[in-house]
Amino acid sequence: MDKHFNPAKIEAKWYEFWEKTGQFKADPEQPGEPYCIVIPPPNVTGILHMGHALNNTVQDVLARWRRMQGRNVLWLPGTDHAGIATQNVVEKALGTDGKSRQDLGREAFIDRVWQWRFQYGDTIVNQLKKLGCSCDWSRERFTMDEGLSRAVAEVFCSLYEEDLVYRGNYIVNWSPRCGTALADDESEHEPNEGHLWHVRYPVAGQPDAFVEIATTRPETLPGDTAVAVNPKDERYTHLHGKYVILPLSNREIPVVVDDYVERDFGTGVVKITPAHDPNDFFVGQRHDLPALNIMNDDGTMNEHSGYDGLDRFECRKKIVEDLEKGGFIVRVEPYTNSVGHCYRCDTVIEPRLSKQWFVRMQPLAKPAMEAVRSGRVKFTPKRYENVYFTWMENIRDWCISRQIWWGHRIPVYTCTCGHEWATPATPEECPKCQNSSEEISQETDVLDTWFSSWLWPFSTLGWPEKDSRDLKFYYPTSDLVTAPDIIFFWVARMIMAGCKFMNEPPFSNVVIHGVVRDSEGRKMSKSLGNSIDPLDIISKYSADSLRFSLMQITAPGVDLHVDMGKFEIGRNFATKIWNAARFMMMHAEKVPFFDWQDVAANGIKLEPSILRDDDKHILYACSKTIETVTSSLGKYRFQDAALAIYDFIWANFCDWYLEYAKGNLYGGDDVRLRQTMLILADVFGKALRLLHPFMPFITEELWHAMGFGDDEESIMRAPWPKPYSASQNSKWSVSEEIYNFVESKREMITAGRALRADSNLPPSQEITFAVNAISSKVQNKMQEDLEYIKKALRAGSIEFSSEPLSGFPFTTCALGAIGIPLEGLVDVEAEKIRISEEINKLTGFLKTVEAKLDNETFLSKAPQKIIDQQKARREELLADIERQKKILELSDK
RNA sequence: GGGGGAUUAGCUCAGUUGGUUAGAGCACUUGCUUGACAUGCAAGGGGUCACUGGUUCGAGUCCAGUAUCUCCCA
């Protein structure tokens, strides 16, 4: 075996092995309680970024853990068709040939997108495999698949029948670049440094009278159909019922009175442009104002504007110029407001009046809220439930139509006879007048991609096929793992769809993890150039390192700050494990017929009479670690689980137990050698299994290399470790007491090492240590382990003394004092100062303890347990101080 | 403007129901070719837990306010 773990050699090998032997494949006919995760489908255009790496590592940890626990696990993968994004990619490619999608026509263009999908659409899927994801690829789904498309059509038609979808003239977020409407949450608000123009509108019939309005968007002025004031604003009471003259167009428009107007904003008079501002749209509805559309759908002005063909931002300049010429501009001030941007192409959103399809959300939201309120769906961390409720309570209808070609075309048909209906299948004739299909035309818009994603947890399992085995067995799914930014887009809507169409919410737990950021806390993005490519990390450090490092630094719902250095944690850990394994294998060779597989399968039988405290300590610590890792995973506390296993393997197993075990491994006593190997193998085998969900590749490699399992078996199907049983512990006299004793012994060894370092004695020099144990029992116990203690201290000998130590450097710890008795080694004066300082410190602590114990209310109100603790502490401190004082006296002699 | 979160060692973060002297990793200092590992071993320095009040016998932990940062919504 190499000195360093070489991941490149084994990752592909094991992934292929897992796939070939069907380890990921779920089967509802097999035993085990179902455990199902559906992947948040990445865009088919996507490439793996750190967010995906985190998201999918979390899912894989859960899937692998549950599989080892014996659950019947399905992790269902797939991608979504990302309507706008994918269409943009293909259009861009066409553009390099100087063509547009219109040149190709709808059908040919969609063919082109499918071609693209088959050629490039598996990129992210292959990258997920590199990460080690244990998805059941035989069930991979795509939102444009036949089955999922059927689900979309069924759902649309059923909502249509129930009057839960409707078509309406409505103000929507329009992306002029993408040429489509967007849902509210696809419009991202960003601060925009603009201006506030104060413009005078003459009052009709009153020469020289003006009102002054303030606007950030003068280009919409030709579309004004009113100005508005707040009813309570006394400055403008005289204008109620009057008309003003719109500059440039010279149209008369009314002054309306509406609560929406903020008196403190600008001048307290606002222009109302119902066709180009969402708020104005509602004002317009309330006051029955006409909506005058002055723009084309590509963001240029139209013939109603008086600036026909001019781009909206050019027009802004031109209108300001014209207003200035006409003397209408009063003043201009800089102003920063929040402006919506297209989440796909980042162009400024243009609110636009158009015919769109909507889903009525309120009836769907009610049961979905109830599902969370009743605890049938739980969020981790819980505070995200508030985010969910706030959004649900203020829910607005969902604009689901998109004016693009790539997506599920809305299954609504119109006959020349005027009849309109929705049906999942292409109609042969009009159900009303029996006209033939030539007379029937289908709606040209397609559906929002999220309209297919919200069905994901059941459409992927076979719905609307009612007797799908998968659906019956795996629905509702168990855990949904996602980032906080799509709680609205996706999670909330899935809950609504599940409640509506399955009568049951789609999952029990929503696990929200943080957003991956760079070391300065910025979101990773291509434009900032601060992205770290997970694939680079995998090739540089290994998939295991990437996974472990991410898990080790991720707290529930808290953002992660990532830099390259973080991945060394995982790499170094892998090397450490690798070497520990190498070491054990080397020694196992000395044991005749040593059977790793038997250890893993049947556990170990130990001879209690030769078990030592350090053996019992590692057995106890192993049980504790199993408990911690298991319970942490159950609470989605991945960091706690990762840290527990890291600390156990590195700090406990390698740093102390392996060092202790060397005595037995090199000692020449075959019985002891064999027993020590049994303990090493069992504990390490359990540790490998605990670690497997986090580091699947290296654990699989070692599982086989060491011989824990048959060639064709995988560690991922090995049972999840259990703590040693009560009867084993009692047989081996493993207890917390012995664990604590060994901890104290280690404390004393550390103190001894520190003394050596402080005294500048080279590690190679085998010096004598003196020990004054606090009791003869402790002394006896230490004598049992003397060889090991000597080795750990690199001591030539250890002298036990019944008298308190003095006259040379020493340290007091829980089991007694340890020192280095070398004449002339110590500067007596310096030592006296050190001891005095120690006494001062102890006295300080004693004071705080005594203050508590002297406090009547403390004694009457604090729990007895705490009081006893404090009393014990006082006794310890008093004894300690007494001892130190005695030493000080002795050194004075 | 409304809401959420954060503020603990130089850096990134733990600290679960309030209860000994607040932890880890990285970085730093010192020593070490220790019979698995220098991607390592051993030892060490470093914190008025953002600030101000309050509740409590007791506050990093609970409450209120202030400041700064951050996210979401409008």
PDB file of C-alpha atoms (C1' of nucleotides) in Angstrom, chain A residues 3 383 555 561 566 572 575-576 579-580 582-583 637 639 650 654-655 659 662 666 750 753 794 845 855 857-858 861 863 866 873, chain B residues 4-5 12-16 19-21 24-25 31-32 34-44 56-57 71-74:
ATOM      1  CA  LYS A   3       2.074   5.883   1.974  1.00  0.00           C
ATOM      2  CA  ARG A 383     -37.402  29.003  11.715  1.00  0.00           C
ATOM      3  CA  ALA A 555     -24.109  23.918  10.400  1.00  0.00           C
ATOM      4  CA  HIS A 561     -17.534  30.148   3.810  1.00  0.00           C
ATOM      5  CA  LYS A 566     -10.864  23.919   3.796  1.00  0.00           C
ATOM      6  CA  ASN A 572      -5.423  15.012   5.565  1.00  0.00           C
ATOM      7  CA  THR A 575      -4.357  10.095   4.647  1.00  0.00           C
ATOM      8  CA  LYS A 576      -4.584   9.582   8.374  1.00  0.00           C
ATOM      9  CA  ASN A 579      -2.073   5.018   7.313  1.00  0.00           C
ATOM     10  CA  ALA A 580      -3.836   3.696  10.350  1.00  0.00           C
ATOM     11  CA  ARG A 582      -1.863   0.242   6.623  1.00  0.00           C
ATOM     12  CA  PHE A 583      -0.400  -0.096  10.109  1.00  0.00           C
ATOM     13  CA  ARG A 637     -26.609  17.795  12.326  1.00  0.00           C
ATOM     14  CA  GLN A 639     -21.247  18.794  11.276  1.00  0.00           C
ATOM     15  CA  TRP A 650      -7.872  10.919  14.887  1.00  0.00           C
ATOM     16  CA  CYS A 654      -4.846   7.067  16.306  1.00  0.00           C
ATOM     17  CA  ASP A 655      -3.271   9.441  18.803  1.00  0.00           C
ATOM     18  CA  GLU A 659       0.093   4.228  20.417  1.00  0.00           C
ATOM     19  CA  LYS A 662       1.984  -0.759  19.962  1.00  0.00           C
ATOM     20  CA  TYR A 666       5.422  -5.406  19.329  1.00  0.00           C
ATOM     21  CA  THR A 750       0.257  15.378  28.821  1.00  0.00           C
ATOM     22  CA  ARG A 753       5.297  15.889  28.413  1.00  0.00           C
ATOM     23  CA  ARG A 794       9.547   8.498  26.870  1.00  0.00           C
ATOM     24  CA  PHE A 845     -11.618  30.058  41.641  1.00  0.00           C
ATOM     25  CA  ASN A 855     -25.258  32.809  49.128  1.00  0.00           C
ATOM     26  CA  THR A 857     -30.630  32.220  47.809  1.00  0.00           C
ATOM     27  CA  PHE A 858     -28.244  30.061  45.841  1.00  0.00           C
ATOM     28  CA  LYS A 861     -32.975  27.920  44.842  1.00  0.00           C
ATOM     29  CA  PRO A 863     -30.839  22.369  42.246  1.00  0.00           C
ATOM     30  CA  ILE A 866     -25.375  21.946  41.278  1.00  0.00           C
ATOM     31  CA  ARG A 873     -15.269  21.710  43.813  1.00  0.00           C
TER      32      ARG A 873
ATOM     33  C1'   G B   4     -35.360  36.469   9.283  1.00  0.00           C
ATOM     34  C1'   G B   5     -30.312  35.533  10.592  1.00  0.00           C
ATOM     35  C1'   U B  12     -13.707  29.939   9.502  1.00  0.00           C
ATOM     36  C1'   C B  13     -17.006  28.304  12.876  1.00  0.00           C
ATOM     37  C1'   A B  14     -19.108  24.805  17.284  1.00  0.00           C
ATOM     38  C1'   G B  15     -21.194  25.792  22.021  1.00  0.00           C
ATOM     39  C1'   U B  16     -28.830  21.444  21.853  1.00  0.00           C
ATOM     40  C1'   G B  19     -25.015  25.571  35.976  1.00  0.00           C
ATOM     41  C1'   U B  20     -17.264  23.866  37.071  1.00  0.00           C
ATOM     42  C1'   U B  21     -11.995  27.555  34.710  1.00  0.00           C
ATOM     43  C1'   A B  24     -12.467  22.721  17.324  1.00  0.00           C
ATOM     44  C1'   G B  25      -9.953  23.260  12.659  1.00  0.00           C
ATOM     45  C1'   G B  31      10.724  21.015  19.833  1.00  0.00           C
ATOM     46  C1'   C B  32      10.894  16.349  16.941  1.00  0.00           C
ATOM     47  C1'   U B  34       9.288   8.738  17.843  1.00  0.00           C
ATOM     48  C1'   G B  35       9.678   1.003  14.395  1.00  0.00           C
ATOM     49  C1'   A B  36       1.482   3.844  10.201  1.00  0.00           C
ATOM     50  C1'   C B  37       1.371   8.814   8.806  1.00  0.00           C
ATOM     51  C1'   A B  38       5.935  15.721   8.042  1.00  0.00           C
ATOM     52  C1'   U B  39      -1.006  15.446   4.161  1.00  0.00           C
ATOM     53  C1'   G B  40       2.704  13.739  10.480  1.00  0.00           C
ATOM     54  C1'   C B  41       3.956  13.726  16.210  1.00  0.00           C
ATOM     55  C1'   A B  42       4.469  16.460  20.891  1.00  0.00           C
ATOM     56  C1'   A B  43       3.985  20.972  23.681  1.00  0.00           C
ATOM     57  C1'   G B  44       2.338  26.087  23.736  1.00  0.00           C
ATOM     58  C1'   U B  56     -32.228  35.083  37.525  1.00  0.00           C
ATOM     59  C1'   C B  57     -29.001  32.404  43.181  1.00  0.00           C
ATOM     60  C1'   C B  71     -30.416  37.327   3.471  1.00  0.00           C
ATOM     61  C1'   C B  72     -35.561  37.330   2.034  1.00  0.00           C
ATOM     62  C1'   C B  73     -39.997  40.078   0.912  1.00  0.00           C
ATOM     63  C1'   A B  74     -42.378  44.767  -0.848  1.00  0.00           C
TER      64        A B  74
END
